[in-house]
Tab-separated table of C-alpha atoms in Angstrom:
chain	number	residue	atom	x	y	z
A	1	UNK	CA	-2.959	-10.841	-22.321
A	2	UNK	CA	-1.867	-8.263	-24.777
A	3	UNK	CA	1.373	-9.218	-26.719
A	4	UNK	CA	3.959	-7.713	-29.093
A	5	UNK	CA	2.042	-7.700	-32.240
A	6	UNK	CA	-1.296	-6.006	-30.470
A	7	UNK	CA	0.698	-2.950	-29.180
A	8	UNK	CA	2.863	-2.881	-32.644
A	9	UNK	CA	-0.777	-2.677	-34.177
A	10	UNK	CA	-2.465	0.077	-31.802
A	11	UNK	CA	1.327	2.156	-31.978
A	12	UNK	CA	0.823	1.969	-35.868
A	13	UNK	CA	-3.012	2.893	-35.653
A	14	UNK	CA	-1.876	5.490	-33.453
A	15	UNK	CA	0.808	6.939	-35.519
A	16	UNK	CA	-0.967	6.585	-38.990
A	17	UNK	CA	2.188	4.929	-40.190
A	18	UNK	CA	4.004	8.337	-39.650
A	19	UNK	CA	7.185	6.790	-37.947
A	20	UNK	CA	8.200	5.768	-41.181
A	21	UNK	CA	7.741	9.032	-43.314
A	22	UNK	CA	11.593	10.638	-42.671
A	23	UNK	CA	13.361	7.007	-43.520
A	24	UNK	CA	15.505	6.905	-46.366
A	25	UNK	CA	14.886	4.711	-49.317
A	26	UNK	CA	17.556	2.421	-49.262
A	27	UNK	CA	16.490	1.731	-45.479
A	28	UNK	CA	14.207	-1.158	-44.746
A	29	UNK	CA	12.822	-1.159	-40.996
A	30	UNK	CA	12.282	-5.275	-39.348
A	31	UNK	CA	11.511	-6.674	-35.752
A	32	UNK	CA	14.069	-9.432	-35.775
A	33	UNK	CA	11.747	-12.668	-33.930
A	34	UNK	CA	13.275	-16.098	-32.698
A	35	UNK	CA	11.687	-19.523	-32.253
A	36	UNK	CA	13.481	-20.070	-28.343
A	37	UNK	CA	12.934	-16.491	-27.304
A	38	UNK	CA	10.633	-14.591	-26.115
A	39	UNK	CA	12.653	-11.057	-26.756
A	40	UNK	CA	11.701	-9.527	-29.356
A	41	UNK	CA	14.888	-7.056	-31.605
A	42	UNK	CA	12.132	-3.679	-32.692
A	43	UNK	CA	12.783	-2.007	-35.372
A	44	UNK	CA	16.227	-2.421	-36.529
A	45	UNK	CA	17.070	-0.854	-39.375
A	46	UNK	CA	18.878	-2.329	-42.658
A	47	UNK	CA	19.771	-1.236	-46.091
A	48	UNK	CA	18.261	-2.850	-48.485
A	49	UNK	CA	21.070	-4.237	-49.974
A	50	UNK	CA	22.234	-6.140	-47.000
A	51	UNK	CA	22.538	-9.811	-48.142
A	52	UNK	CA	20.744	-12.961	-46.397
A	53	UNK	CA	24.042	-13.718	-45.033
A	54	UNK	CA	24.590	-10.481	-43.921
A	55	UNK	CA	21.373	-10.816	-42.057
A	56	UNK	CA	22.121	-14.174	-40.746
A	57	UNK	CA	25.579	-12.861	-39.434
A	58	UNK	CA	23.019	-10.057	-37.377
A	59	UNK	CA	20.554	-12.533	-36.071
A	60	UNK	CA	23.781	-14.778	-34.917
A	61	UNK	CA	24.697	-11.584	-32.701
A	62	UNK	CA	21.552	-11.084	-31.341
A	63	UNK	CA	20.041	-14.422	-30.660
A	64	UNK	CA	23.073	-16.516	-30.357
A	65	UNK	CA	22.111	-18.950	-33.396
A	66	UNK	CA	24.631	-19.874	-35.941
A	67	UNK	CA	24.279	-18.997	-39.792
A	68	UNK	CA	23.861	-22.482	-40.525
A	69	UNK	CA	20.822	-23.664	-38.281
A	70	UNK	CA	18.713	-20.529	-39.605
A	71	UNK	CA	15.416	-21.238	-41.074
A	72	UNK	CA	14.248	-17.459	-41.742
A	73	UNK	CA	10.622	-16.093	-42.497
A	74	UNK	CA	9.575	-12.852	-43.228
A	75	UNK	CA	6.490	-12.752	-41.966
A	76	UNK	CA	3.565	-9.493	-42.065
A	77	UNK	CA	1.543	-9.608	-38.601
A	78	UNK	CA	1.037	-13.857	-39.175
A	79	UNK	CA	1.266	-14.301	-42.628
A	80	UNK	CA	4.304	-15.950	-44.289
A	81	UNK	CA	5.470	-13.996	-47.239
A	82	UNK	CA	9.133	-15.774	-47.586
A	83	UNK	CA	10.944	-18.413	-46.767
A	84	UNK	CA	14.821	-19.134	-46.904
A	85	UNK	CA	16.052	-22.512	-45.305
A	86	UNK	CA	19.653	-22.689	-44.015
A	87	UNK	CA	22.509	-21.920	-46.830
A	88	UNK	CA	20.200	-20.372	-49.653
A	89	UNK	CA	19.656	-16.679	-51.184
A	90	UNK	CA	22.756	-16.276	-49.035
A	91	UNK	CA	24.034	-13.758	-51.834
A	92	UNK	CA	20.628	-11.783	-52.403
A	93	UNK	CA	19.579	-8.886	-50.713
A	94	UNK	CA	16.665	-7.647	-48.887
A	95	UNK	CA	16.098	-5.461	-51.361
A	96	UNK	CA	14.815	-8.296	-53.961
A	97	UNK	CA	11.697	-9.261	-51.822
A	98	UNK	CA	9.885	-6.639	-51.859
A	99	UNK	CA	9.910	-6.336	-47.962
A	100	UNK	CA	8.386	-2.865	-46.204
A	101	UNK	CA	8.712	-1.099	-43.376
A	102	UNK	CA	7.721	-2.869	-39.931
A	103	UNK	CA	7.316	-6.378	-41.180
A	104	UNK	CA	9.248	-9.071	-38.982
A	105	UNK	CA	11.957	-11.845	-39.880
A	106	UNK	CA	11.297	-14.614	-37.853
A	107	UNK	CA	14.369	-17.042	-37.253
A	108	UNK	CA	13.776	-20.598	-36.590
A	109	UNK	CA	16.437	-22.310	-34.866
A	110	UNK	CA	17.149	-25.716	-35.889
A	111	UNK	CA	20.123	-26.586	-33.904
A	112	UNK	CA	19.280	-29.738	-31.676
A	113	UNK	CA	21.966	-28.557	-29.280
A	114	UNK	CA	20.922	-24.939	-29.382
A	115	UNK	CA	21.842	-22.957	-25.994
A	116	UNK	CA	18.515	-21.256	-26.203
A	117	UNK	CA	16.179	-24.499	-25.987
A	118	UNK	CA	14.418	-24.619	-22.957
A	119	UNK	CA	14.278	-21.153	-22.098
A	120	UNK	CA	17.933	-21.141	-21.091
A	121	UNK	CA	18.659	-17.767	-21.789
A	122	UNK	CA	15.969	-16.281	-20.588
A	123	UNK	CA	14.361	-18.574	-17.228
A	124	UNK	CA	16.474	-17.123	-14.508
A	125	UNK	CA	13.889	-19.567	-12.208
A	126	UNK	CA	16.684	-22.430	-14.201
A	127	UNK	CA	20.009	-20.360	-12.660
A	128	UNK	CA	20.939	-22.097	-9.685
A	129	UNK	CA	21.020	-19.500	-6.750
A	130	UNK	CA	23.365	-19.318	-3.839
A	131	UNK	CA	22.360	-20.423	-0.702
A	132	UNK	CA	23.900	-20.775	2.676
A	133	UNK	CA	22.873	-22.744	5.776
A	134	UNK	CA	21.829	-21.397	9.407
A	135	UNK	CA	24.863	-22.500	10.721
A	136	UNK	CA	27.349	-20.830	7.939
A	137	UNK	CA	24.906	-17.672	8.196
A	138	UNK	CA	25.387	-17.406	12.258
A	139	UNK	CA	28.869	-17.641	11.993
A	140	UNK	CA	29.379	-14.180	9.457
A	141	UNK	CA	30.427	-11.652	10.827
A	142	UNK	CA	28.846	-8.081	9.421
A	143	UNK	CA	25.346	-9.294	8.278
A	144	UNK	CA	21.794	-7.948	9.693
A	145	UNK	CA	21.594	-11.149	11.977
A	146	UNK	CA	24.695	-10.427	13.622
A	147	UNK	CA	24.049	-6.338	13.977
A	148	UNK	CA	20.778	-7.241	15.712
A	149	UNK	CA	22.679	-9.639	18.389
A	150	UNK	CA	24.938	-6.963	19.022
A	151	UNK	CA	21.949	-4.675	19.544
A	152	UNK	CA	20.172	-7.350	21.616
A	153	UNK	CA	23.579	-7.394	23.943
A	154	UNK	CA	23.572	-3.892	24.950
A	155	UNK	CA	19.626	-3.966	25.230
A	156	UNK	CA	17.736	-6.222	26.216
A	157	UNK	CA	14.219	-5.024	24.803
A	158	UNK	CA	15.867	-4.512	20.940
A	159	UNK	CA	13.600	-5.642	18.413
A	160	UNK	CA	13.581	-4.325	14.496
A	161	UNK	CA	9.787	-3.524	15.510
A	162	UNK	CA	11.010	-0.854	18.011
A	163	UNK	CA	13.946	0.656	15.709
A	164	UNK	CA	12.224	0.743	13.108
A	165	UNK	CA	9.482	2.874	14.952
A	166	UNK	CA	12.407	4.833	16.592
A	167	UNK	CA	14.392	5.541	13.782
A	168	UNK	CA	10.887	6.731	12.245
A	169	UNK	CA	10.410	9.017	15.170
A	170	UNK	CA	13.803	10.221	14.640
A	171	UNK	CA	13.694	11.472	10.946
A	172	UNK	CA	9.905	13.097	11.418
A	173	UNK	CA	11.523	15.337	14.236
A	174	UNK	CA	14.847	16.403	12.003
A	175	UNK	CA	12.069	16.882	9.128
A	176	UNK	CA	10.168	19.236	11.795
A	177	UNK	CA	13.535	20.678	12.585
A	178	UNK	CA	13.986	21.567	9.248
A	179	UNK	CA	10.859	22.920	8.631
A	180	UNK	CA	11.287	24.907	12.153
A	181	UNK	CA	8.494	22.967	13.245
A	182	UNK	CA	7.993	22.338	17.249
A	183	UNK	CA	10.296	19.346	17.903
A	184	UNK	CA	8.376	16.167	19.695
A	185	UNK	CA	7.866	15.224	22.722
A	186	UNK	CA	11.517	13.128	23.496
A	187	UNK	CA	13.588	15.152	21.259
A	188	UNK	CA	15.949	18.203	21.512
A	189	UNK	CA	19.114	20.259	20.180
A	190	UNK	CA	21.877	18.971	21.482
A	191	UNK	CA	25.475	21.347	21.635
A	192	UNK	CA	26.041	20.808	17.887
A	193	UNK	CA	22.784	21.968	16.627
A	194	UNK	CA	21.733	18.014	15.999
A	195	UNK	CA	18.439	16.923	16.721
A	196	UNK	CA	18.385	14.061	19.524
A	197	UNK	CA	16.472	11.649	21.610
A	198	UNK	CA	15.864	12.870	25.153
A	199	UNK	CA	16.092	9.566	27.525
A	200	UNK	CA	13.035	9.858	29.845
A	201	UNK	CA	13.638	8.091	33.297
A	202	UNK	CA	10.841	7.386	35.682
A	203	UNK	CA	11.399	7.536	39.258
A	204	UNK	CA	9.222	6.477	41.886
A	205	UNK	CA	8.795	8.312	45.202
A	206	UNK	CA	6.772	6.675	48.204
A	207	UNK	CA	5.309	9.319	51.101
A	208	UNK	CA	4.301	8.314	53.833
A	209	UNK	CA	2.766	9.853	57.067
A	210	UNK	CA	3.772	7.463	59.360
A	211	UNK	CA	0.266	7.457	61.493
A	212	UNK	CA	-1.541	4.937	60.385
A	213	UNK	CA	-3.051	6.300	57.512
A	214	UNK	CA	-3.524	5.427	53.995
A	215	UNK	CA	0.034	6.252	52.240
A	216	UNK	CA	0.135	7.555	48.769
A	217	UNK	CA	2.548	7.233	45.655
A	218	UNK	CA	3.452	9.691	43.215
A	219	UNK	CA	5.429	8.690	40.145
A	220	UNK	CA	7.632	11.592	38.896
A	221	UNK	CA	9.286	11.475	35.210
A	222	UNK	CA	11.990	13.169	34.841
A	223	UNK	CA	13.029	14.291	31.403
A	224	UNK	CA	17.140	14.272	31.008
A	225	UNK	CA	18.157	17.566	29.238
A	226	UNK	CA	21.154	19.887	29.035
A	227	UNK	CA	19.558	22.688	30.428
A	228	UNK	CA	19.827	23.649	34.063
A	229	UNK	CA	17.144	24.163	36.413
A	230	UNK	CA	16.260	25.075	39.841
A	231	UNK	CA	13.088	23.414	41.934
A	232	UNK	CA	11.121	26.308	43.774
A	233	UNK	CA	7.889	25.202	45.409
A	234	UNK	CA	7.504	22.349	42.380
A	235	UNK	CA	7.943	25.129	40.056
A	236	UNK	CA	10.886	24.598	37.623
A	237	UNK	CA	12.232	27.628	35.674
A	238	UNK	CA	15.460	28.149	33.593
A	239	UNK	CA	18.402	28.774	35.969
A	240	UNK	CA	20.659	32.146	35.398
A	241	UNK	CA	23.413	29.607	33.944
A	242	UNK	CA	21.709	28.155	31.165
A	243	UNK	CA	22.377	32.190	29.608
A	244	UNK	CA	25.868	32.247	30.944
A	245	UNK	CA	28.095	33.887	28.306
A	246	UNK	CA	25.013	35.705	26.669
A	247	UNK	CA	25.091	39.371	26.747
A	248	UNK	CA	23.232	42.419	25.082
A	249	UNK	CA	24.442	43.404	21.901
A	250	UNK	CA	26.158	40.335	21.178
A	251	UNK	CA	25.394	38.698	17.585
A	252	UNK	CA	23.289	35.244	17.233
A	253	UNK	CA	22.260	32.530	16.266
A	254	UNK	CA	18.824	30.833	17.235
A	255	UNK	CA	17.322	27.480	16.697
A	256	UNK	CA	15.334	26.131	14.632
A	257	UNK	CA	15.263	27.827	11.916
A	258	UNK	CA	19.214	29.549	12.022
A	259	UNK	CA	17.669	32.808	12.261
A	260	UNK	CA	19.970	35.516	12.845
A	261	UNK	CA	19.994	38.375	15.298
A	262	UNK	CA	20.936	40.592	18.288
A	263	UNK	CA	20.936	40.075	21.913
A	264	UNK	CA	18.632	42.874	23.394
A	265	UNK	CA	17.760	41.616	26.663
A	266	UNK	CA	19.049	39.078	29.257
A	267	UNK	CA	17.225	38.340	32.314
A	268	UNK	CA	14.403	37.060	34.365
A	269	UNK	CA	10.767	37.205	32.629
A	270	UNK	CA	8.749	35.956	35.299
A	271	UNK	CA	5.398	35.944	33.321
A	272	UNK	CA	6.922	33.885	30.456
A	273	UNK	CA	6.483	29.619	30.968
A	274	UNK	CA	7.720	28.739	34.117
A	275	UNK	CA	9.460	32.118	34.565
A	276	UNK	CA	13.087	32.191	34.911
A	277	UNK	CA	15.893	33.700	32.625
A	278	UNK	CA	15.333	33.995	29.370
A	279	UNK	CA	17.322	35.837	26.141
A	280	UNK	CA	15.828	38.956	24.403
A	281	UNK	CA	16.563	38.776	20.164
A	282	UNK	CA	15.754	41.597	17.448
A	283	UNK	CA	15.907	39.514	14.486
A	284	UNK	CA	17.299	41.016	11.755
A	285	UNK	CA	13.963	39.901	9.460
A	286	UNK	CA	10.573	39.642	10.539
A	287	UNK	CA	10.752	36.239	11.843
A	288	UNK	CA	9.511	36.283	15.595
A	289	UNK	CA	6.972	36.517	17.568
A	290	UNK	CA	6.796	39.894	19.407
A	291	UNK	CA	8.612	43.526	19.173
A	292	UNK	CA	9.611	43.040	22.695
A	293	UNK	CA	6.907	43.474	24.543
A	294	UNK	CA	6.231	40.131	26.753
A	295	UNK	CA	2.279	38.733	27.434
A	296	UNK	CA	1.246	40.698	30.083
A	297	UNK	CA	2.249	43.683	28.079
A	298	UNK	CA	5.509	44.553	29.969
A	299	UNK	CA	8.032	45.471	27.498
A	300	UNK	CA	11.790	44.736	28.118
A	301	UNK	CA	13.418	45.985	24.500
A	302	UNK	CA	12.721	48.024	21.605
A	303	UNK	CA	12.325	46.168	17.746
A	304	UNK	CA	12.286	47.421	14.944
A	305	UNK	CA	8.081	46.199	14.697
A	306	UNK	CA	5.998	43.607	14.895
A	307	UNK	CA	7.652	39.978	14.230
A	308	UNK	CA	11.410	41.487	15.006
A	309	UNK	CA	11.571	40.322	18.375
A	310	UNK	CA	11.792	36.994	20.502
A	311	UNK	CA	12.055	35.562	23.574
A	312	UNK	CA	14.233	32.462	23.454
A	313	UNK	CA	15.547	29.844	25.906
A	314	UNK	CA	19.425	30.093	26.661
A	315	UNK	CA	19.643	26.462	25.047
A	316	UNK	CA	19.171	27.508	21.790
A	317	UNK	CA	20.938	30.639	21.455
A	318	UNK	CA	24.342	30.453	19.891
A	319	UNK	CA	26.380	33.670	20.075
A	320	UNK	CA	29.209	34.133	17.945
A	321	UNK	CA	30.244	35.665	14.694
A	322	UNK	CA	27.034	35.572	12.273
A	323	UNK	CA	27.210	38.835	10.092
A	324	UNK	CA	23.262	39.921	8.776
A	325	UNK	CA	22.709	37.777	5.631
A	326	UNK	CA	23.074	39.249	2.094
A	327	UNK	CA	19.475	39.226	0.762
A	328	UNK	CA	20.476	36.960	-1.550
A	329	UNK	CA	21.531	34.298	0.648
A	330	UNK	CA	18.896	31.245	0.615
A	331	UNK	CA	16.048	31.846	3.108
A	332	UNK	CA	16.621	29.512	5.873
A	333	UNK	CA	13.892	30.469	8.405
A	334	UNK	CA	10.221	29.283	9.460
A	335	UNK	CA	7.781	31.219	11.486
A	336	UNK	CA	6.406	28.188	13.148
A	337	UNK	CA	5.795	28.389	16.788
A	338	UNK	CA	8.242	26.616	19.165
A	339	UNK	CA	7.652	25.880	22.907
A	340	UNK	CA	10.906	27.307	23.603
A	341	UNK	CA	10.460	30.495	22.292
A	342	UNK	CA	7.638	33.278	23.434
């Protein structure tokens, strides 16, 4: 184990005794030891003609001992150079014995009834420590204990296991958010701009054919979302009201990223996803995907080039008043691929 007077020793090594080279005459530099304590006072400077009692009235301060149960050393690394027993010298100064920079004065404490025996100032295992009983602790109100049965009431399944893991999940998607990162599978933008869970219900639907043969099951999930839809032939597309209130030249703003830009189109783009209506955007930087032209090569608006132009779901397109950003302004966008956005 390496203690005080090893690292004092490789710090002094180290230095070459420099530490000492811009200290005044008159100033003497001690460690200040004591018998009951392990802390030990570094390098606290004195004049030199600060008296023993002086000295005494310091160490009292710092250690808690009084003048008169002092029985001081000086002391250079282990060896004893002086010793002063309680109520003597207590008119000389440091100055008279010959004392140099870095040596310690070790104070022995002879008070029987000292507060420090025993490690009292220093053990906190010896400070009693508050405790409460099962009973007392069920009864508080406000405590984790009582937040998880309030959890457990309005679900059954709760368990710190699964929020923790949920409110994991959570922050990675707002970090991916950020970052204009695709958001996870179970997460979306809700009307505010927040990022939020998506509750996934499964339904079960039984078909039969009635004549004696085998019947089959097919489980369906169904993803709750704000965004409207119609079913044609099992093929779900965006419905003409999720860009209700969307029209060309109208200013915007689109997630993720709060990129800023112009409404250019508005309409069906059957060969995008699942088809259905989607909302054209010339960005005012470089910051999408396209310059209008959709992936079979059918163009539906004109960009100012490559990377100016978007196709973006109704659901994350907010119109309003967003002016084009000073060039200044911080740059708040990502060109990260999102699954809403072609």
């Amino acid at each position: 184990m390496i203690n005080q007077e090893d690292i004092q020793a490789l710090k002094n090594y180290i230095t070459s005794g420099s530490d000492y080279r811009d200290v005044h005459d008159d100033t003497l530099i001690l460690d200040l030891t004591h018998s009951n304590l392990k802390q030990r006072h570094i390098e606290i400077r004195f004049d030199k003609h600060t008296t023993i009692s002086s000295l005494r009235d310091k160490i009292y301060q710092k250690t808690g001992t009084w003048p008169q149960f002092q029985h001081l050393q000086f002391k250079s690394g282990q060896d004893v150079l002086w010793e002063i027993p309680p109520d003597r010298d207590s008119e000389r100064m440091l100055g008279y014995y010959s004392l140099y920079h870095g040596m310690s004065c070790h104070c022995i404490d002879l008070d029987p009834h000292s507060g420090s025996k025993g490690g009292q100032y220093e053990d906190t295992s010896l400070v009693q420590k508050y405790q409460i009983s099962e009973e007392d602790y069920n009864k508080k109100k406000g405590t984790l204990r009582d937040w998880a049965r309030q959890q457990k009431a309005k679900d059954h399944n709760f368990s710190f296991a699964k929020h923790a893991k949920e409110h994991r999940e959570l922050m990675d998607a707002k970090r991916q958010a950020k970052l204009g990162l695709d958001l996870p599978a179970g997460f979306e933008f809700d009307s505010n701009g927040e990022v939020v869970r998506v509750e996934i219900e499964h339904e079960e639907a039984g078909h039969g054919t009635g004549t004696g043969h085998a019947s089959t099951t097919t489980t369906t999930t169904t993803t709750t979302t704000t965004t409207t839809t119609v079913n044609n032939n099992d093929t779900e597309y965006e419905d003409e009201a999720t860009v209700s209130g969307i029209t060309v030249g109208m200013r915007c703003q689109v997630r993720p990223g709060d990129r800023r830009g112009t409404v250019a189109f508005v309409g069906m783009v059957p060969e995008l996803g699942n088809g259905g209506y989607w909302v054209g955007i010339v960005f005012d930087e470089p910051v999408g995907k396209t310059d209008g032209t959709s992936k079979s090569g059918k163009k539906y608006f004109d960009t100012p080039g490559l990377g100016y132009g978007g196709f973006v779901l109704g659901k994350n397109v907010e119109v309003g008043d967003f002016p084009v950003r000073d060039i200044m302004d911080e740059l708040e966008t990502d060109n990260e691929d999102d699954e809403d956005e072609l």
